[in-house]
mmCIF file of C-alpha atoms and ligand atoms in Angstrom:
data_model
loop_
_atom_site.group_PDB
_atom_site.id
_atom_site.type_symbol
_atom_site.label_atom_id
_atom_site.label_comp_id
_atom_site.label_asym_id
_atom_site.label_seq_id
_atom_site.Cartn_x
_atom_site.Cartn_y
_atom_site.Cartn_z
ATOM 1 C CA UNK A 1 129.442 137.814 138.480
ATOM 2 C CA UNK A 2 129.745 135.232 141.624
ATOM 3 C CA UNK A 3 127.689 132.198 141.087
ATOM 4 C CA UNK A 4 127.213 129.858 144.118
ATOM 5 C CA UNK A 5 128.252 126.416 144.009
ATOM 6 C CA UNK A 6 125.756 123.798 144.103
ATOM 7 C CA UNK A 7 125.380 122.125 147.562
ATOM 8 C CA UNK A 8 124.064 118.904 148.662
ATOM 9 C CA UNK A 9 123.686 117.903 152.101
ATOM 10 C CA UNK A 10 123.426 114.079 152.768
ATOM 11 C CA UNK A 11 122.420 112.325 155.923
ATOM 12 C CA UNK A 12 125.938 111.055 156.315
ATOM 13 C CA UNK A 13 129.232 110.435 154.532
ATOM 14 C CA UNK A 14 128.504 107.093 153.395
ATOM 15 C CA UNK A 15 125.269 108.382 151.725
ATOM 16 C CA UNK A 16 127.442 111.258 150.046
ATOM 17 C CA UNK A 17 130.017 108.772 148.928
ATOM 18 C CA UNK A 18 127.276 106.445 147.528
ATOM 19 C CA UNK A 19 125.904 109.247 145.410
ATOM 20 C CA UNK A 20 129.050 110.442 144.194
ATOM 21 C CA UNK A 21 130.535 107.173 143.267
ATOM 22 C CA UNK A 22 127.335 106.446 141.174
ATOM 23 C CA UNK A 23 127.834 109.784 139.805
ATOM 24 C CA UNK A 24 131.473 108.723 138.515
ATOM 25 C CA UNK A 25 130.374 105.348 137.672
ATOM 26 C CA UNK A 26 127.854 106.845 135.212
ATOM 27 C CA UNK A 27 130.471 109.270 133.792
ATOM 28 C CA UNK A 28 133.135 106.544 133.408
ATOM 29 C CA UNK A 29 130.441 104.180 131.508
ATOM 30 C CA UNK A 30 129.003 106.957 129.410
ATOM 31 C CA UNK A 31 132.288 108.231 128.428
ATOM 32 C CA UNK A 32 133.817 105.027 127.633
ATOM 33 C CA UNK A 33 130.789 104.113 125.447
ATOM 34 C CA UNK A 34 131.873 106.834 123.291
ATOM 35 C CA UNK A 35 135.227 105.359 122.827
ATOM 36 C CA UNK A 36 136.812 107.953 124.871
ATOM 37 C CA UNK A 37 138.855 107.574 128.220
ATOM 38 C CA UNK A 38 137.845 109.562 131.165
ATOM 39 C CA UNK A 39 139.981 111.768 133.030
ATOM 40 C CA UNK A 40 139.709 112.036 136.664
ATOM 41 C CA UNK A 41 141.485 114.376 139.114
ATOM 42 C CA UNK A 42 141.882 112.463 142.472
ATOM 43 C CA UNK A 43 142.429 113.516 146.087
ATOM 44 C CA UNK A 44 143.950 111.943 149.317
ATOM 45 C CA UNK A 45 143.110 112.384 152.965
ATOM 46 C CA UNK A 46 140.823 110.623 155.187
ATOM 47 C CA UNK A 47 137.678 112.110 153.518
ATOM 48 C CA UNK A 48 137.653 110.364 150.129
ATOM 49 C CA UNK A 49 138.263 106.802 151.742
ATOM 50 C CA UNK A 50 134.787 105.756 151.609
ATOM 51 C CA UNK A 51 134.340 107.082 148.273
ATOM 52 C CA UNK A 52 137.327 104.861 147.038
ATOM 53 C CA UNK A 53 135.622 101.882 148.803
ATOM 54 C CA UNK A 54 132.339 102.258 147.194
ATOM 55 C CA UNK A 55 134.282 102.708 143.754
ATOM 56 C CA UNK A 56 135.927 99.389 144.467
ATOM 57 C CA UNK A 57 132.550 97.715 145.539
ATOM 58 C CA UNK A 58 131.202 98.875 142.112
ATOM 59 C CA UNK A 59 134.343 97.376 140.259
ATOM 60 C CA UNK A 60 134.216 93.953 142.026
ATOM 61 C CA UNK A 61 130.350 93.520 142.438
ATOM 62 C CA UNK A 62 128.885 95.481 139.396
ATOM 63 C CA UNK A 63 131.613 95.281 136.583
ATOM 64 C CA UNK A 64 132.691 98.820 136.737
ATOM 65 C CA UNK A 65 135.970 98.845 134.603
ATOM 66 C CA UNK A 66 138.698 101.340 135.132
ATOM 67 C CA UNK A 67 140.557 100.214 132.168
ATOM 68 C CA UNK A 68 139.974 103.204 130.395
ATOM 69 C CA UNK A 69 140.299 105.600 133.140
ATOM 70 C CA UNK A 70 143.106 108.152 133.437
ATOM 71 C CA UNK A 71 143.986 109.878 136.975
ATOM 72 C CA UNK A 72 146.011 112.732 137.832
ATOM 73 C CA UNK A 73 146.279 113.220 141.716
ATOM 74 C CA UNK A 74 146.252 116.908 143.036
ATOM 75 C CA UNK A 75 149.333 116.680 145.031
ATOM 76 C CA UNK A 76 152.329 115.049 146.756
ATOM 77 C CA UNK A 77 154.841 115.835 149.758
ATOM 78 C CA UNK A 78 158.208 116.758 148.569
ATOM 79 C CA UNK A 79 160.908 114.625 149.901
ATOM 80 C CA UNK A 80 158.972 111.442 150.327
ATOM 81 C CA UNK A 81 159.921 108.244 148.359
ATOM 82 C CA UNK A 82 157.144 106.537 146.660
ATOM 83 C CA UNK A 83 157.290 103.545 148.986
ATOM 84 C CA UNK A 84 157.085 105.933 152.051
ATOM 85 C CA UNK A 85 154.007 104.896 154.198
ATOM 86 C CA UNK A 86 152.735 108.511 154.088
ATOM 87 C CA UNK A 87 153.306 109.268 150.380
ATOM 88 C CA UNK A 88 150.295 109.941 148.425
ATOM 89 C CA UNK A 89 151.516 107.339 146.015
ATOM 90 C CA UNK A 90 151.297 104.671 148.645
ATOM 91 C CA UNK A 91 147.985 106.071 149.788
ATOM 92 C CA UNK A 92 146.306 105.985 146.391
ATOM 93 C CA UNK A 93 147.661 102.402 145.700
ATOM 94 C CA UNK A 94 146.495 101.054 148.885
ATOM 95 C CA UNK A 95 143.052 102.781 148.965
ATOM 96 C CA UNK A 96 142.070 102.388 145.401
ATOM 97 C CA UNK A 97 144.582 101.559 142.497
ATOM 98 C CA UNK A 98 145.518 98.071 143.796
ATOM 99 C CA UNK A 99 142.055 97.033 143.853
ATOM 100 C CA UNK A 100 140.535 98.046 140.452
ATOM 101 C CA UNK A 101 141.697 97.133 136.821
ATOM 102 C CA UNK A 102 143.489 100.630 135.993
ATOM 103 C CA UNK A 103 146.384 100.347 133.836
ATOM 104 C CA UNK A 104 149.668 101.774 135.726
ATOM 105 C CA UNK A 105 150.473 103.758 132.969
ATOM 106 C CA UNK A 106 147.235 105.610 133.410
ATOM 107 C CA UNK A 107 148.102 106.671 136.978
ATOM 108 C CA UNK A 108 149.705 110.205 137.295
ATOM 109 C CA UNK A 109 151.050 111.366 140.620
ATOM 110 C CA UNK A 110 153.471 114.210 141.140
ATOM 111 C CA UNK A 111 156.788 112.888 142.423
ATOM 112 C CA UNK A 112 157.996 113.672 145.667
ATOM 113 C CA UNK A 113 161.865 113.089 144.896
ATOM 114 C CA UNK A 114 162.234 114.454 141.292
ATOM 115 C CA UNK A 115 165.488 116.615 140.706
ATOM 116 C CA UNK A 116 164.178 119.358 138.497
ATOM 117 C CA UNK A 117 160.688 120.301 140.249
ATOM 118 C CA UNK A 118 159.690 123.254 137.805
ATOM 119 C CA UNK A 119 160.305 120.937 134.788
ATOM 120 C CA UNK A 120 158.385 118.046 136.291
ATOM 121 C CA UNK A 121 155.543 120.470 137.408
ATOM 122 C CA UNK A 122 155.363 121.770 133.665
ATOM 123 C CA UNK A 123 155.403 117.941 132.371
ATOM 124 C CA UNK A 124 152.470 117.337 134.715
ATOM 125 C CA UNK A 125 150.375 120.221 133.279
ATOM 126 C CA UNK A 126 151.212 119.094 129.700
ATOM 127 C CA UNK A 127 150.107 115.619 130.591
ATOM 128 C CA UNK A 128 146.802 116.736 131.684
ATOM 129 C CA UNK A 129 146.308 118.684 128.518
ATOM 130 C CA UNK A 130 147.560 115.721 126.454
ATOM 131 C CA UNK A 131 144.977 113.505 128.071
ATOM 132 C CA UNK A 132 142.310 116.185 127.028
ATOM 133 C CA UNK A 133 141.715 118.041 130.533
ATOM 134 C CA UNK A 134 140.150 116.805 133.501
ATOM 135 C CA UNK A 135 136.672 115.642 133.153
ATOM 136 C CA UNK A 136 135.694 115.430 137.066
ATOM 137 C CA UNK A 137 138.083 116.663 139.859
ATOM 138 C CA UNK A 138 137.521 115.299 143.241
ATOM 139 C CA UNK A 139 138.392 117.561 146.170
ATOM 140 C CA UNK A 140 138.621 117.673 149.936
ATOM 141 C CA UNK A 141 139.140 120.945 152.041
ATOM 142 C CA UNK A 142 141.814 121.679 154.545
ATOM 143 C CA UNK A 143 141.245 123.666 157.924
ATOM 144 C CA UNK A 144 143.088 126.422 155.838
ATOM 145 C CA UNK A 145 140.566 126.325 153.202
ATOM 146 C CA UNK A 146 143.232 124.738 150.927
ATOM 147 C CA UNK A 147 142.243 122.593 147.827
ATOM 148 C CA UNK A 148 145.059 120.394 146.709
ATOM 149 C CA UNK A 149 147.918 122.021 148.639
ATOM 150 C CA UNK A 150 146.971 125.520 147.689
ATOM 151 C CA UNK A 151 147.597 127.452 150.941
ATOM 152 C CA UNK A 152 146.327 130.744 151.705
ATOM 153 C CA UNK A 153 148.094 133.220 149.081
ATOM 154 C CA UNK A 154 147.674 130.786 146.242
ATOM 155 C CA UNK A 155 146.531 132.891 143.208
ATOM 156 C CA UNK A 156 143.575 131.865 141.114
ATOM 157 C CA UNK A 157 145.348 131.279 138.056
ATOM 158 C CA UNK A 158 148.332 129.366 139.918
ATOM 159 C CA UNK A 159 149.430 125.841 138.145
ATOM 160 C CA UNK A 160 151.217 123.035 139.361
ATOM 161 C CA UNK A 161 154.081 123.930 141.311
ATOM 162 C CA UNK A 162 156.242 123.623 144.668
ATOM 163 C CA UNK A 163 154.454 124.987 147.641
ATOM 164 C CA UNK A 164 155.401 125.662 151.285
ATOM 165 C CA UNK A 165 152.800 123.685 153.644
ATOM 166 C CA UNK A 166 150.808 126.131 156.086
ATOM 167 C CA UNK A 167 151.651 125.255 159.879
ATOM 168 C CA UNK A 168 147.933 124.281 160.379
ATOM 169 C CA UNK A 169 148.404 121.823 157.470
ATOM 170 C CA UNK A 170 151.472 120.477 159.087
ATOM 171 C CA UNK A 171 149.950 120.167 162.356
ATOM 172 C CA UNK A 172 147.065 118.200 161.032
ATOM 173 C CA UNK A 173 149.423 115.819 159.261
ATOM 174 C CA UNK A 174 151.550 115.391 162.315
ATOM 175 C CA UNK A 175 149.709 112.446 163.994
ATOM 176 C CA UNK A 176 149.862 110.055 160.706
ATOM 177 C CA UNK A 177 153.491 110.977 160.705
ATOM 178 C CA UNK A 178 154.318 110.354 164.253
ATOM 179 C CA UNK A 179 155.473 114.057 165.085
ATOM 180 C CA UNK A 180 155.488 117.368 163.563
ATOM 181 C CA UNK A 181 159.363 117.421 162.801
ATOM 182 C CA UNK A 182 158.629 114.372 160.459
ATOM 183 C CA UNK A 183 156.006 116.230 158.601
ATOM 184 C CA UNK A 184 157.445 117.403 155.075
ATOM 185 C CA UNK A 185 157.805 121.232 154.783
ATOM 186 C CA UNK A 186 156.925 121.291 150.957
ATOM 187 C CA UNK A 187 154.832 119.678 148.517
ATOM 188 C CA UNK A 188 154.077 119.690 144.903
ATOM 189 C CA UNK A 189 150.406 120.726 144.108
ATOM 190 C CA UNK A 190 148.341 121.260 141.018
ATOM 191 C CA UNK A 191 147.495 124.963 141.379
ATOM 192 C CA UNK A 192 144.119 126.592 141.538
ATOM 193 C CA UNK A 193 143.913 127.389 137.957
ATOM 194 C CA UNK A 194 144.762 123.807 137.092
ATOM 195 C CA UNK A 195 141.798 122.669 139.411
ATOM 196 C CA UNK A 196 139.227 125.298 137.978
ATOM 197 C CA UNK A 197 139.931 124.088 134.523
ATOM 198 C CA UNK A 198 138.267 120.955 135.336
ATOM 199 C CA UNK A 199 134.887 120.501 133.462
ATOM 200 C CA UNK A 200 133.262 119.386 136.826
ATOM 201 C CA UNK A 201 134.389 119.689 140.283
ATOM 202 C CA UNK A 202 133.098 117.895 143.426
ATOM 203 C CA UNK A 203 134.094 118.800 146.795
ATOM 204 C CA UNK A 204 133.573 116.346 149.860
ATOM 205 C CA UNK A 205 133.542 117.611 153.200
ATOM 206 C CA UNK A 206 132.539 115.622 156.284
ATOM 207 C CA UNK A 207 132.410 116.514 160.073
ATOM 208 C CA UNK A 208 131.720 119.508 162.215
ATOM 209 C CA UNK A 209 135.456 120.331 162.323
ATOM 210 C CA UNK A 210 134.893 121.289 158.590
ATOM 211 C CA UNK A 211 131.899 123.416 159.195
ATOM 212 C CA UNK A 212 133.335 126.747 159.622
ATOM 213 C CA UNK A 213 135.668 126.497 156.460
ATOM 214 C CA UNK A 214 132.934 125.311 154.562
ATOM 215 C CA UNK A 215 130.829 128.241 155.362
ATOM 216 C CA UNK A 216 133.810 130.661 154.343
ATOM 217 C CA UNK A 217 134.093 128.675 151.153
ATOM 218 C CA UNK A 218 130.582 128.695 150.167
ATOM 219 C CA UNK A 219 129.247 131.956 151.766
ATOM 220 C CA UNK A 220 132.360 134.006 152.351
ATOM 221 C CA UNK A 221 134.140 136.285 149.758
ATOM 222 C CA UNK A 222 136.116 134.878 146.863
ATOM 223 C CA UNK A 223 139.579 135.367 148.009
ATOM 224 C CA UNK A 224 143.037 133.756 147.514
ATOM 225 C CA UNK A 225 142.942 133.256 151.497
ATOM 226 C CA UNK A 226 140.617 130.406 150.988
ATOM 227 C CA UNK A 227 141.449 128.828 147.899
ATOM 228 C CA UNK A 228 138.243 126.724 148.004
ATOM 229 C CA UNK A 229 136.241 129.996 147.530
ATOM 230 C CA UNK A 230 137.346 130.003 143.961
ATOM 231 C CA UNK A 231 134.856 127.454 143.424
ATOM 232 C CA UNK A 232 132.208 129.867 143.622
ATOM 233 C CA UNK A 233 133.072 131.224 140.084
ATOM 234 C CA UNK A 234 133.104 127.760 138.591
ATOM 235 C CA UNK A 235 130.352 126.836 136.259
ATOM 236 C CA UNK A 236 129.924 123.148 137.514
ATOM 237 C CA UNK A 237 131.244 122.852 141.196
ATOM 238 C CA UNK A 238 129.330 121.043 143.602
ATOM 239 C CA UNK A 239 129.760 120.618 147.406
ATOM 240 C CA UNK A 240 128.796 116.938 148.926
ATOM 241 C CA UNK A 241 128.522 117.498 152.564
ATOM 242 C CA UNK A 242 127.213 115.534 155.563
ATOM 243 C CA UNK A 243 124.849 117.572 158.149
ATOM 244 C CA UNK A 244 127.784 118.391 160.262
ATOM 245 C CA UNK A 245 129.994 120.029 157.781
ATOM 246 C CA UNK A 246 127.037 122.075 156.473
ATOM 247 C CA UNK A 247 126.129 123.067 160.186
ATOM 248 C CA UNK A 248 127.017 126.617 159.952
ATOM 249 C CA UNK A 249 125.574 127.426 156.460
HETATM 250 P P1 LIG B 301 141.151 115.209 155.174
HETATM 251 O O1 LIG B 301 142.089 116.251 154.521
HETATM 252 O O2 LIG B 301 140.455 114.713 154.050
HETATM 253 O O3 LIG B 301 142.218 114.038 155.905
HETATM 254 O O4 LIG B 301 140.173 115.901 156.227
HETATM 255 C C1 LIG B 301 141.582 117.186 153.568
HETATM 256 C C2 LIG B 301 142.562 118.167 152.987
HETATM 257 O O5 LIG B 301 143.465 118.671 153.629
HETATM 258 O O6 LIG B 301 142.292 118.424 151.791
#
């Protein structure tokens, strides 16, 4: 049976990010109060930046501690050194990790330069399991409907692996890289199955350019051609949208 994901439409992205940040702060505080670390799956891209800014504010102004937070990022470009300005390692440190008290050893991001990719992906899956699984997985959505870098054709039960980036995804990344020829052709991504194993999932989407793919993900058929559509079958998945992204629902 298909179950529709929970959809919340906010006045704007700032309101959506304030709401999700408050939810995450509550999850962190409540889980830590039981003596357990909280495991967050994190995302890159322009979409979550205001969320990370709000989490940093909660840390600096309201004492929210990340000392017992363990993180796993969704993906990384293959071929980029950590220090590359467009690596997701650089992104996460600039946008969040450098500004909160998370211990370095609690941070997990796939390596873009590892020799044995298959072994690295298996270790990543094992590390998620050893941490107790993901409590909350944050997602954006690409124009191809990807979550992580699960491009069209990614099976529902796929796990962390090497993937070839869709031409649309590479085109969207080209301005940041200063040209299409500089955008990596491949990445490592958590699989759809890895993501769907999270206990709660929150997908953020803002802006009219996301409206068509958001409608497909929420109201279209569940299909591996739109990996975000798999969220329809998750028992606790929520879409956090602004009015523009919800404009075609
Ligand atoms: P964006 O990317 O947040 O930069 O729009 C989303 C994605 O590709 O998942």
